[in-house]
Amino acid sequence: MIKKILHITPDFNYSCGRSKLVFLYLKYFGNRDEYETHFITNGGDSLERLKEIPSLKFKKLTFSTGIKNIFFYNRFYKTLKDYVIENKINLIHTHHRFPEFVSNRIAKEFNLKTITSAHSFVNGFKQISFKSDKIISVSNSVTSYLLKNFNIKTDKLITLYNPIEEFSELKPDEKEKIKREICIKPNQKVLLFMGKINYKKGYDKLIQAYKIVYNKDKDVILIMCGKVEDKSFTKLRTKLTVPIIIIPPLKGNNILYQIAQIVILPSRFDGFPFVMIEAGANKKPFIGGNTGGISEFIEDGLDGLLVNPENENELADKILFLLNNKEAAEQLGNNLYKKVNKKCNCNNYFGRLEEIYNSLIE
C-alpha cells in the first residue's frame, strides 16, 4: 500500500526553521517508494529547492499566517478538500494552526488522520488549536508550554528534537574564497547571526553587544544572514557606527558557519532553533539566549554559553571570552557537535516519525 502524506506549511523560506524541517520531511519521504509525498504552501523564497525532489507533488494555495486567514478560509477549505479527495490522501501533516484547523474539519468528513507540529510558543485561538490526532513538539519546553496553555491530552503529544543532516567540510582555500567574496579580510574574526532578523531573535541586543566588542577588538566583524522582519532594523542600520555585513537568505548560506569563529543567537523566545544545532554540526562555539529550547539543550559552559537576552554587556563579555580563549571555544564546539550527533540524528528522527505515521494510517 502506497501511503499518501500531505504536508502543509506557510512561507517556505530559507531563513525559517519550520521550512528547514519541512524540507527534510519532503526529501526523506520523497525518496521512499512506500510513500507518495504531497506539499502545499502559499509561497516563499526557497521554492526552487523543491526541484531536488522530482517525485514531490506540489501545489500552491493562497493563505496567510495571521488574522487575514478569515478572508481565505472558504476558498482554502474548498480547494484543500478537493485536493484531498482527488489525490486520495491518507494523512495530513500541518505545520501551522490555520491549515491544521481546516485539515481537521476535512479529516472529520472523510475519516482521515491528522498530525500537526508545534515549532514555537504560540498563543490565542485555544478552542481550535492543536486538535490533531498527534502533536509533535520540537522541545520539552514547547511541550510543557502547550500542556499548560492549551487543552491537550498528554498521550497526543510527542517530543522530537529537530534533526540535522551532516555538513561537508570545506577546504581552506574554499573558505578563503568565500571570505573574499563577501569582503572579509584574512585577519578578521567572524561573529555569525543566522535566521530571521526580528525582536524574538534578539538582534538588537546583539548589535549593542557587538559595538562593545568592536571597540575593544577592531579585527572582529559581524555577519547577519537572514530575512529582515523588523521595520526598526532599517532605521537602526542607518545609524550604525560599526561595520556589519548583511546577507539575504539564499540557498547555500549554510557555508557561512564554516568561516565563523562564533555563532550567536540571543533569542528572547525560541522553541528549538536550527541555528543552534547547525552550529554544533559545524563544531562552532554557540552563544544563545537563556530561554526555551536553547537553555534546555545547551549546558552552559560545557557545550555552549547562555546569556540573559536582555543584557548586552553579558553577551559582549562572553563573545570576548571566546575570542580570547581559542581552546575553550574549540572545546565547546566539539562538545556541541557530539551532542547534536547523538540527539538530532536524522535516521533516528525519521525512524520514529515513520512509527507515528504508521500507527495512524494502519
mmCIF file of C-alpha atoms in Angstrom:
data_model
loop_
_atom_site.group_PDB
_atom_site.id
_atom_site.type_symbol
_atom_site.label_atom_id
_atom_site.label_comp_id
_atom_site.label_asym_id
_atom_site.label_seq_id
_atom_site.Cartn_x
_atom_site.Cartn_y
_atom_site.Cartn_z
ATOM 1 C CA MET A 1 0.000 0.000 0.000
ATOM 2 C CA ILE A 2 1.315 3.407 -1.003
ATOM 3 C CA LYS A 3 0.821 5.855 1.861
ATOM 4 C CA LYS A 4 -0.145 9.314 0.660
ATOM 5 C CA ILE A 5 1.047 12.039 3.027
ATOM 6 C CA LEU A 6 0.215 15.726 2.596
ATOM 7 C CA HIS A 7 2.353 18.392 4.282
ATOM 8 C CA ILE A 8 1.080 21.967 4.587
ATOM 9 C CA THR A 9 3.122 24.946 5.771
ATOM 10 C CA PRO A 10 3.111 28.707 5.095
ATOM 11 C CA ASP A 11 6.035 30.843 3.935
ATOM 12 C CA PHE A 12 8.522 28.263 2.666
ATOM 13 C CA ASN A 13 11.648 30.371 3.222
ATOM 14 C CA TYR A 14 15.380 29.817 3.639
ATOM 15 C CA SER A 15 15.713 31.680 6.945
ATOM 16 C CA CYS A 16 12.975 29.685 8.649
ATOM 17 C CA GLY A 17 13.475 26.689 10.921
ATOM 18 C CA ARG A 18 9.996 25.382 10.218
ATOM 19 C CA SER A 19 10.724 25.390 6.474
ATOM 20 C CA LYS A 20 14.046 23.628 7.017
ATOM 21 C CA LEU A 21 12.319 20.855 8.919
ATOM 22 C CA VAL A 22 9.540 20.514 6.347
ATOM 23 C CA PHE A 23 12.130 20.300 3.569
ATOM 24 C CA LEU A 24 13.850 17.445 5.397
ATOM 25 C CA TYR A 25 10.459 15.710 5.629
ATOM 26 C CA LEU A 26 9.803 16.152 1.922
ATOM 27 C CA LYS A 27 13.250 14.876 0.947
ATOM 28 C CA TYR A 28 13.101 11.841 3.209
ATOM 29 C CA PHE A 29 9.627 10.646 2.282
ATOM 30 C CA GLY A 30 10.021 11.757 -1.330
ATOM 31 C CA ASN A 31 12.777 9.171 -1.699
ATOM 32 C CA ARG A 32 10.806 6.312 -0.157
ATOM 33 C CA ASP A 33 8.928 4.003 -2.517
ATOM 34 C CA GLU A 34 6.204 3.215 0.015
ATOM 35 C CA TYR A 35 5.171 6.879 0.313
ATOM 36 C CA GLU A 36 3.645 9.408 -2.060
ATOM 37 C CA THR A 37 4.575 12.859 -0.799
ATOM 38 C CA HIS A 38 2.398 15.924 -1.351
ATOM 39 C CA PHE A 39 3.152 19.511 -0.371
ATOM 40 C CA ILE A 40 1.031 22.664 -0.160
ATOM 41 C CA THR A 41 2.331 26.122 0.720
ATOM 42 C CA ASN A 42 1.441 29.740 -0.004
ATOM 43 C CA GLY A 43 4.877 30.565 -1.437
ATOM 44 C CA GLY A 44 8.271 31.624 -0.137
ATOM 45 C CA ASP A 45 11.822 32.366 -1.270
ATOM 46 C CA SER A 46 13.029 28.743 -1.245
ATOM 47 C CA LEU A 47 10.603 27.032 -3.620
ATOM 48 C CA GLU A 48 13.494 26.382 -6.021
ATOM 49 C CA ARG A 49 14.880 23.670 -3.752
ATOM 50 C CA LEU A 50 11.781 21.563 -4.364
ATOM 51 C CA LYS A 51 13.422 20.664 -7.696
ATOM 52 C CA GLU A 52 15.671 18.373 -5.659
ATOM 53 C CA ILE A 53 12.648 16.106 -5.074
ATOM 54 C CA PRO A 54 11.400 15.018 -8.534
ATOM 55 C CA SER A 55 8.695 12.741 -7.109
ATOM 56 C CA LEU A 56 7.113 15.500 -5.000
ATOM 57 C CA LYS A 57 3.561 16.563 -5.838
ATOM 58 C CA PHE A 58 3.359 20.299 -5.147
ATOM 59 C CA LYS A 59 0.515 22.812 -5.111
ATOM 60 C CA LYS A 60 0.495 26.493 -4.209
ATOM 61 C CA LEU A 61 -2.546 27.910 -2.405
ATOM 62 C CA THR A 62 -3.326 31.369 -1.069
ATOM 63 C CA PHE A 63 -3.402 31.661 2.724
ATOM 64 C CA SER A 64 -1.579 33.598 5.412
ATOM 65 C CA THR A 65 -0.230 33.291 8.965
ATOM 66 C CA GLY A 66 -2.467 35.683 10.864
ATOM 67 C CA ILE A 67 -5.966 37.050 11.235
ATOM 68 C CA LYS A 68 -6.080 37.680 7.469
ATOM 69 C CA ASN A 69 -6.886 33.983 7.049
ATOM 70 C CA ILE A 70 -10.554 34.756 7.692
ATOM 71 C CA PHE A 71 -10.608 36.138 4.132
ATOM 72 C CA PHE A 72 -9.016 32.988 2.701
ATOM 73 C CA TYR A 73 -10.895 30.367 4.688
ATOM 74 C CA ASN A 74 -13.718 29.390 2.286
ATOM 75 C CA ARG A 75 -11.559 29.121 -0.810
ATOM 76 C CA PHE A 76 -8.764 27.362 1.094
ATOM 77 C CA TYR A 77 -11.205 24.859 2.591
ATOM 78 C CA LYS A 78 -12.825 24.011 -0.749
ATOM 79 C CA THR A 79 -9.542 23.743 -2.664
ATOM 80 C CA LEU A 80 -7.891 21.646 0.033
ATOM 81 C CA LYS A 81 -10.917 19.372 0.278
ATOM 82 C CA ASP A 82 -10.913 18.818 -3.488
ATOM 83 C CA TYR A 83 -7.174 18.111 -3.407
ATOM 84 C CA VAL A 84 -7.536 15.537 -0.628
ATOM 85 C CA ILE A 85 -10.350 13.752 -2.490
ATOM 86 C CA GLU A 86 -8.654 13.826 -5.893
ATOM 87 C CA ASN A 87 -5.325 12.517 -4.563
ATOM 88 C CA LYS A 88 -6.791 10.084 -2.020
ATOM 89 C CA ILE A 89 -4.676 11.479 0.814
ATOM 90 C CA ASN A 90 -4.258 9.163 3.836
ATOM 91 C CA LEU A 91 -2.677 11.567 6.321
ATOM 92 C CA ILE A 92 -2.346 15.349 6.604
ATOM 93 C CA HIS A 93 0.639 16.761 8.490
ATOM 94 C CA THR A 94 0.310 20.503 9.117
ATOM 95 C CA HIS A 95 2.911 22.944 10.374
ATOM 96 C CA HIS A 96 0.734 25.949 11.229
ATOM 97 C CA ARG A 97 -2.523 26.359 13.109
ATOM 98 C CA PHE A 98 -4.665 27.693 10.252
ATOM 99 C CA PRO A 99 -4.102 24.723 7.906
ATOM 100 C CA GLU A 100 -4.405 22.462 10.948
ATOM 101 C CA PHE A 101 -7.854 23.849 11.748
ATOM 102 C CA VAL A 102 -9.065 23.430 8.160
ATOM 103 C CA SER A 103 -7.473 19.986 7.802
ATOM 104 C CA ASN A 104 -9.162 18.713 10.948
ATOM 105 C CA ARG A 105 -12.546 19.771 9.605
ATOM 106 C CA ILE A 106 -11.888 17.884 6.368
ATOM 107 C CA ALA A 107 -10.496 14.892 8.269
ATOM 108 C CA LYS A 108 -13.758 14.521 10.193
ATOM 109 C CA GLU A 109 -15.730 14.445 6.958
ATOM 110 C CA PHE A 110 -13.584 11.736 5.371
ATOM 111 C CA ASN A 111 -12.311 9.818 8.398
ATOM 112 C CA LEU A 112 -8.688 10.866 7.849
ATOM 113 C CA LYS A 113 -5.898 11.143 10.395
ATOM 114 C CA THR A 114 -4.012 14.358 11.091
ATOM 115 C CA ILE A 115 -0.741 15.407 12.688
ATOM 116 C CA THR A 116 0.450 18.894 13.472
ATOM 117 C CA SER A 117 3.899 20.103 14.507
ATOM 118 C CA ALA A 118 4.366 22.760 17.194
ATOM 119 C CA HIS A 119 7.521 24.657 16.253
ATOM 120 C CA SER A 120 7.320 27.535 18.718
ATOM 121 C CA PHE A 121 5.476 29.215 21.572
ATOM 122 C CA VAL A 122 2.116 30.466 20.298
ATOM 123 C CA ASN A 123 -0.950 31.946 21.953
ATOM 124 C CA GLY A 124 -4.623 32.595 21.279
ATOM 125 C CA PHE A 125 -7.219 30.524 19.403
ATOM 126 C CA LYS A 126 -7.190 27.933 22.199
ATOM 127 C CA GLN A 127 -10.546 26.425 21.277
ATOM 128 C CA ILE A 128 -9.479 25.475 17.755
ATOM 129 C CA SER A 129 -5.732 24.846 18.075
ATOM 130 C CA PHE A 130 -3.859 21.552 18.388
ATOM 131 C CA LYS A 131 -6.840 19.268 17.819
ATOM 132 C CA SER A 132 -4.990 16.824 15.553
ATOM 133 C CA ASP A 133 -4.665 13.124 16.340
ATOM 134 C CA LYS A 134 -0.990 13.605 17.193
ATOM 135 C CA ILE A 135 1.044 16.713 18.001
ATOM 136 C CA ILE A 136 4.808 16.735 17.520
ATOM 137 C CA SER A 137 6.624 19.288 19.664
ATOM 138 C CA VAL A 138 10.200 20.376 18.894
ATOM 139 C CA SER A 139 11.342 20.502 22.534
ATOM 140 C CA ASN A 140 10.312 19.701 26.089
ATOM 141 C CA SER A 141 9.906 23.411 26.776
ATOM 142 C CA VAL A 142 7.360 23.723 23.955
ATOM 143 C CA THR A 143 5.619 20.559 25.181
ATOM 144 C CA SER A 144 5.325 21.963 28.715
ATOM 145 C CA TYR A 145 4.037 25.251 27.330
ATOM 146 C CA LEU A 146 1.341 23.511 25.288
ATOM 147 C CA LEU A 147 0.193 21.398 28.231
ATOM 148 C CA LYS A 148 -0.033 24.487 30.420
ATOM 149 C CA ASN A 149 -1.743 26.801 27.941
ATOM 150 C CA PHE A 150 -3.853 24.541 25.703
ATOM 151 C CA ASN A 151 -6.333 21.804 26.477
ATOM 152 C CA ILE A 152 -4.258 18.895 25.133
ATOM 153 C CA LYS A 153 -4.175 15.297 26.308
ATOM 154 C CA THR A 154 -0.663 14.150 27.181
ATOM 155 C CA ASP A 155 -0.961 10.967 25.106
ATOM 156 C CA LYS A 156 -1.361 13.093 21.973
ATOM 157 C CA LEU A 157 1.919 14.954 22.482
ATOM 158 C CA ILE A 158 5.249 13.632 21.233
ATOM 159 C CA THR A 159 8.526 15.500 21.712
ATOM 160 C CA LEU A 160 11.136 15.153 18.964
ATOM 161 C CA TYR A 161 14.213 17.378 18.712
ATOM 162 C CA ASN A 162 14.738 18.720 15.200
ATOM 163 C CA PRO A 163 17.051 16.535 13.091
ATOM 164 C CA ILE A 164 20.006 17.731 11.068
ATOM 165 C CA GLU A 165 21.968 16.413 8.118
ATOM 166 C CA GLU A 166 25.757 16.183 8.147
ATOM 167 C CA PHE A 167 27.734 19.123 6.753
ATOM 168 C CA SER A 168 30.619 18.661 4.313
ATOM 169 C CA GLU A 169 33.813 20.362 5.470
ATOM 170 C CA LEU A 170 35.159 22.960 3.048
ATOM 171 C CA LYS A 171 38.830 23.069 2.124
ATOM 172 C CA PRO A 172 40.881 26.009 3.497
ATOM 173 C CA ASP A 173 41.167 27.640 0.071
ATOM 174 C CA GLU A 174 37.387 27.368 -0.386
ATOM 175 C CA LYS A 175 36.839 29.144 2.920
ATOM 176 C CA GLU A 176 39.225 31.914 1.925
ATOM 177 C CA LYS A 177 37.387 32.321 -1.372
ATOM 178 C CA ILE A 178 34.089 32.778 0.465
ATOM 179 C CA LYS A 179 35.671 35.410 2.696
ATOM 180 C CA ARG A 180 36.959 37.341 -0.296
ATOM 181 C CA GLU A 181 33.559 37.217 -1.992
ATOM 182 C CA ILE A 182 31.875 38.906 0.971
ATOM 183 C CA CYS A 183 34.778 41.313 1.629
ATOM 184 C CA ILE A 184 36.118 39.773 4.837
ATOM 185 C CA LYS A 185 39.808 40.413 5.476
ATOM 186 C CA PRO A 186 42.073 37.415 6.231
ATOM 187 C CA ASN A 187 42.704 38.566 9.808
ATOM 188 C CA GLN A 188 39.073 39.313 10.674
ATOM 189 C CA LYS A 189 37.240 37.134 13.199
ATOM 190 C CA VAL A 190 33.660 36.396 12.191
ATOM 191 C CA LEU A 191 30.662 36.543 14.513
ATOM 192 C CA LEU A 192 27.678 34.924 12.813
ATOM 193 C CA PHE A 193 23.959 35.519 13.334
ATOM 194 C CA MET A 194 21.693 33.321 11.199
ATOM 195 C CA GLY A 195 17.911 33.405 10.888
ATOM 196 C CA LYS A 196 15.035 35.840 10.952
ATOM 197 C CA ILE A 197 16.076 39.347 11.944
ATOM 198 C CA ASN A 198 13.305 40.169 14.389
ATOM 199 C CA TYR A 199 12.674 41.068 18.022
ATOM 200 C CA LYS A 200 12.267 37.464 19.155
ATOM 201 C CA LYS A 201 15.756 36.590 17.961
ATOM 202 C CA GLY A 202 17.325 39.463 19.917
ATOM 203 C CA TYR A 203 19.184 41.053 17.018
ATOM 204 C CA ASP A 204 19.022 44.493 18.683
ATOM 205 C CA LYS A 205 20.896 43.347 21.787
ATOM 206 C CA LEU A 206 23.420 41.526 19.611
ATOM 207 C CA ILE A 207 24.224 44.737 17.744
ATOM 208 C CA GLN A 208 24.638 46.603 21.037
ATOM 209 C CA ALA A 209 26.947 43.860 22.316
ATOM 210 C CA TYR A 210 28.882 43.892 19.058
ATOM 211 C CA LYS A 211 29.544 47.626 19.442
ATOM 212 C CA ILE A 212 31.143 46.920 22.819
ATOM 213 C CA VAL A 213 33.227 44.086 21.374
ATOM 214 C CA TYR A 214 34.306 46.105 18.333
ATOM 215 C CA ASN A 215 35.538 48.974 20.474
ATOM 216 C CA LYS A 216 37.922 46.510 22.128
ATOM 217 C CA ASP A 217 38.835 44.452 19.065
ATOM 218 C CA LYS A 218 38.751 46.078 15.623
ATOM 219 C CA ASP A 219 39.567 42.749 13.922
ATOM 220 C CA VAL A 220 36.079 41.383 14.527
ATOM 221 C CA ILE A 221 33.193 41.511 12.036
ATOM 222 C CA LEU A 222 29.516 40.642 12.485
ATOM 223 C CA ILE A 223 27.632 38.842 9.706
ATOM 224 C CA MET A 224 23.842 38.822 9.895
ATOM 225 C CA CYS A 225 22.280 36.430 7.407
ATOM 226 C CA GLY A 226 18.504 36.240 7.206
ATOM 227 C CA LYS A 227 15.232 37.872 6.301
ATOM 228 C CA VAL A 228 14.636 41.278 7.887
ATOM 229 C CA GLU A 229 11.240 41.169 9.620
ATOM 230 C CA ASP A 230 11.613 44.109 11.999
ATOM 231 C CA LYS A 231 10.989 47.522 10.416
ATOM 232 C CA SER A 232 13.072 49.250 13.078
ATOM 233 C CA PHE A 233 16.142 47.355 11.850
ATOM 234 C CA THR A 234 16.328 49.569 8.763
ATOM 235 C CA LYS A 235 16.447 52.716 10.908
ATOM 236 C CA LEU A 236 18.977 51.124 13.229
ATOM 237 C CA ARG A 237 21.158 50.120 10.310
ATOM 238 C CA THR A 238 21.414 53.704 9.014
ATOM 239 C CA LYS A 239 22.733 54.831 12.405
ATOM 240 C CA LEU A 240 25.375 52.118 12.762
ATOM 241 C CA THR A 241 28.889 53.255 13.599
ATOM 242 C CA VAL A 242 30.386 49.756 13.359
ATOM 243 C CA PRO A 243 30.773 47.533 10.273
ATOM 244 C CA ILE A 244 28.158 44.810 9.803
ATOM 245 C CA ILE A 245 27.690 42.569 6.776
ATOM 246 C CA ILE A 246 24.027 41.874 5.956
ATOM 247 C CA ILE A 247 23.343 38.881 3.702
ATOM 248 C CA PRO A 248 19.858 37.951 2.449
ATOM 249 C CA PRO A 249 18.640 34.375 2.856
ATOM 250 C CA LEU A 250 19.782 32.326 -0.127
ATOM 251 C CA LYS A 251 20.437 28.688 -0.908
ATOM 252 C CA GLY A 252 23.913 27.686 0.233
ATOM 253 C CA ASN A 253 24.231 30.254 3.002
ATOM 254 C CA ASN A 254 24.980 27.446 5.466
ATOM 255 C CA ILE A 255 28.599 27.596 4.308
ATOM 256 C CA LEU A 256 28.887 30.765 6.411
ATOM 257 C CA TYR A 257 29.135 28.587 9.517
ATOM 258 C CA GLN A 258 32.487 27.328 8.302
ATOM 259 C CA ILE A 259 34.081 30.770 8.209
ATOM 260 C CA ALA A 260 32.694 31.830 11.598
ATOM 261 C CA GLN A 261 34.569 31.903 14.899
ATOM 262 C CA ILE A 262 31.369 32.120 16.976
ATOM 263 C CA VAL A 263 27.669 31.564 16.229
ATOM 264 C CA ILE A 264 25.346 33.804 18.244
ATOM 265 C CA LEU A 265 21.569 33.681 18.716
ATOM 266 C CA PRO A 266 20.485 35.733 21.769
ATOM 267 C CA SER A 267 16.803 34.808 21.386
ATOM 268 C CA ARG A 268 14.172 36.143 23.747
ATOM 269 C CA PHE A 269 11.883 33.233 22.808
ATOM 270 C CA ASP A 270 12.804 30.110 20.878
ATOM 271 C CA GLY A 271 11.342 26.632 20.664
ATOM 272 C CA PHE A 272 14.358 24.778 19.283
ATOM 273 C CA PRO A 273 16.358 26.767 16.722
ATOM 274 C CA PHE A 274 18.086 25.094 13.806
ATOM 275 C CA VAL A 275 20.888 27.657 14.112
ATOM 276 C CA MET A 276 21.895 26.087 17.427
ATOM 277 C CA ILE A 277 22.234 22.573 16.047
ATOM 278 C CA GLU A 278 23.756 23.798 12.772
ATOM 279 C CA ALA A 279 26.474 25.472 14.829
ATOM 280 C CA GLY A 280 27.058 22.134 16.544
ATOM 281 C CA ALA A 281 27.116 20.218 13.266
ATOM 282 C CA ASN A 282 29.924 22.570 12.178
ATOM 283 C CA LYS A 283 31.791 22.305 15.525
ATOM 284 C CA LYS A 284 31.364 26.019 16.186
ATOM 285 C CA PRO A 285 31.015 27.522 19.681
ATOM 286 C CA PHE A 286 27.480 28.748 20.263
ATOM 287 C CA ILE A 287 26.172 31.574 22.437
ATOM 288 C CA GLY A 288 22.408 31.569 22.911
ATOM 289 C CA GLY A 289 19.670 33.246 24.898
ATOM 290 C CA ASN A 290 18.894 31.550 28.201
ATOM 291 C CA THR A 291 15.374 30.670 27.150
ATOM 292 C CA GLY A 292 13.105 27.910 25.820
ATOM 293 C CA GLY A 293 14.659 25.125 23.800
ATOM 294 C CA ILE A 294 18.079 26.798 23.849
ATOM 295 C CA SER A 295 18.523 26.596 27.624
ATOM 296 C CA GLU A 296 17.009 23.105 27.546
ATOM 297 C CA PHE A 297 19.582 21.823 25.053
ATOM 298 C CA ILE A 298 22.699 23.845 25.909
ATOM 299 C CA GLU A 299 24.552 23.076 29.131
ATOM 300 C CA ASP A 300 26.163 26.403 29.982
ATOM 301 C CA GLY A 301 29.940 26.175 29.963
ATOM 302 C CA LEU A 302 30.008 22.606 28.643
ATOM 303 C CA ASP A 303 28.657 22.701 25.081
ATOM 304 C CA GLY A 304 27.782 26.371 24.696
ATOM 305 C CA LEU A 305 27.275 29.600 26.592
ATOM 306 C CA LEU A 306 23.940 31.016 27.748
ATOM 307 C CA VAL A 307 23.200 34.703 28.256
ATOM 308 C CA ASN A 308 20.394 36.863 29.529
ATOM 309 C CA PRO A 309 18.911 38.004 26.189
ATOM 310 C CA GLU A 310 18.309 41.490 27.597
ATOM 311 C CA ASN A 311 21.893 42.006 28.818
ATOM 312 C CA GLU A 312 24.185 43.215 26.043
ATOM 313 C CA ASN A 313 27.114 43.601 28.453
ATOM 314 C CA GLU A 314 26.977 39.940 29.451
ATOM 315 C CA LEU A 315 26.767 38.948 25.794
ATOM 316 C CA ALA A 316 29.763 41.140 24.928
ATOM 317 C CA ASP A 317 31.795 39.627 27.790
ATOM 318 C CA LYS A 318 31.107 36.085 26.589
ATOM 319 C CA ILE A 319 31.950 36.947 22.989
ATOM 320 C CA LEU A 320 35.256 38.443 24.112
ATOM 321 C CA PHE A 321 35.949 35.429 26.323
ATOM 322 C CA LEU A 322 35.630 33.040 23.378
ATOM 323 C CA LEU A 323 37.647 35.280 21.058
ATOM 324 C CA ASN A 324 40.459 35.383 23.606
ATOM 325 C CA ASN A 325 40.287 31.702 24.616
ATOM 326 C CA LYS A 326 40.526 29.618 21.454
ATOM 327 C CA GLU A 327 40.942 26.294 23.269
ATOM 328 C CA ALA A 328 37.789 26.846 25.320
ATOM 329 C CA ALA A 329 35.890 27.884 22.183
ATOM 330 C CA GLU A 330 37.066 24.791 20.324
ATOM 331 C CA GLN A 331 36.081 22.532 23.214
ATOM 332 C CA LEU A 332 32.582 23.998 23.356
ATOM 333 C CA GLY A 333 32.179 23.461 19.616
ATOM 334 C CA ASN A 334 33.383 19.860 19.792
ATOM 335 C CA ASN A 335 31.109 19.058 22.728
ATOM 336 C CA LEU A 336 28.103 20.546 20.950
ATOM 337 C CA TYR A 337 28.978 18.521 17.851
ATOM 338 C CA LYS A 338 28.866 15.303 19.884
ATOM 339 C CA LYS A 339 25.529 16.215 21.465
ATOM 340 C CA VAL A 340 23.943 17.151 18.142
ATOM 341 C CA ASN A 341 25.096 13.899 16.546
ATOM 342 C CA LYS A 342 23.575 11.945 19.409
ATOM 343 C CA LYS A 343 20.286 13.777 19.950
ATOM 344 C CA CYS A 344 19.493 15.184 16.497
ATOM 345 C CA ASN A 345 20.302 12.208 14.294
ATOM 346 C CA CYS A 346 18.255 12.174 11.072
ATOM 347 C CA ASN A 347 17.912 8.389 10.874
ATOM 348 C CA ASN A 348 16.641 8.133 14.434
ATOM 349 C CA TYR A 349 14.235 11.015 13.921
ATOM 350 C CA PHE A 350 12.634 9.702 10.761
ATOM 351 C CA GLY A 351 12.516 6.168 12.087
ATOM 352 C CA ARG A 352 10.404 7.462 14.962
ATOM 353 C CA LEU A 353 8.311 9.621 12.627
ATOM 354 C CA GLU A 354 7.517 6.635 10.423
ATOM 355 C CA GLU A 355 6.344 4.751 13.502
ATOM 356 C CA ILE A 356 3.967 7.624 14.276
ATOM 357 C CA TYR A 357 2.681 7.784 10.706
ATOM 358 C CA ASN A 358 2.153 4.027 10.509
ATOM 359 C CA SER A 359 0.335 3.932 13.844
ATOM 360 C CA LEU A 360 -2.225 6.366 12.444
ATOM 361 C CA ILE A 361 -2.582 5.061 8.903
ATOM 362 C CA GLU A 362 -2.699 1.364 9.695
#
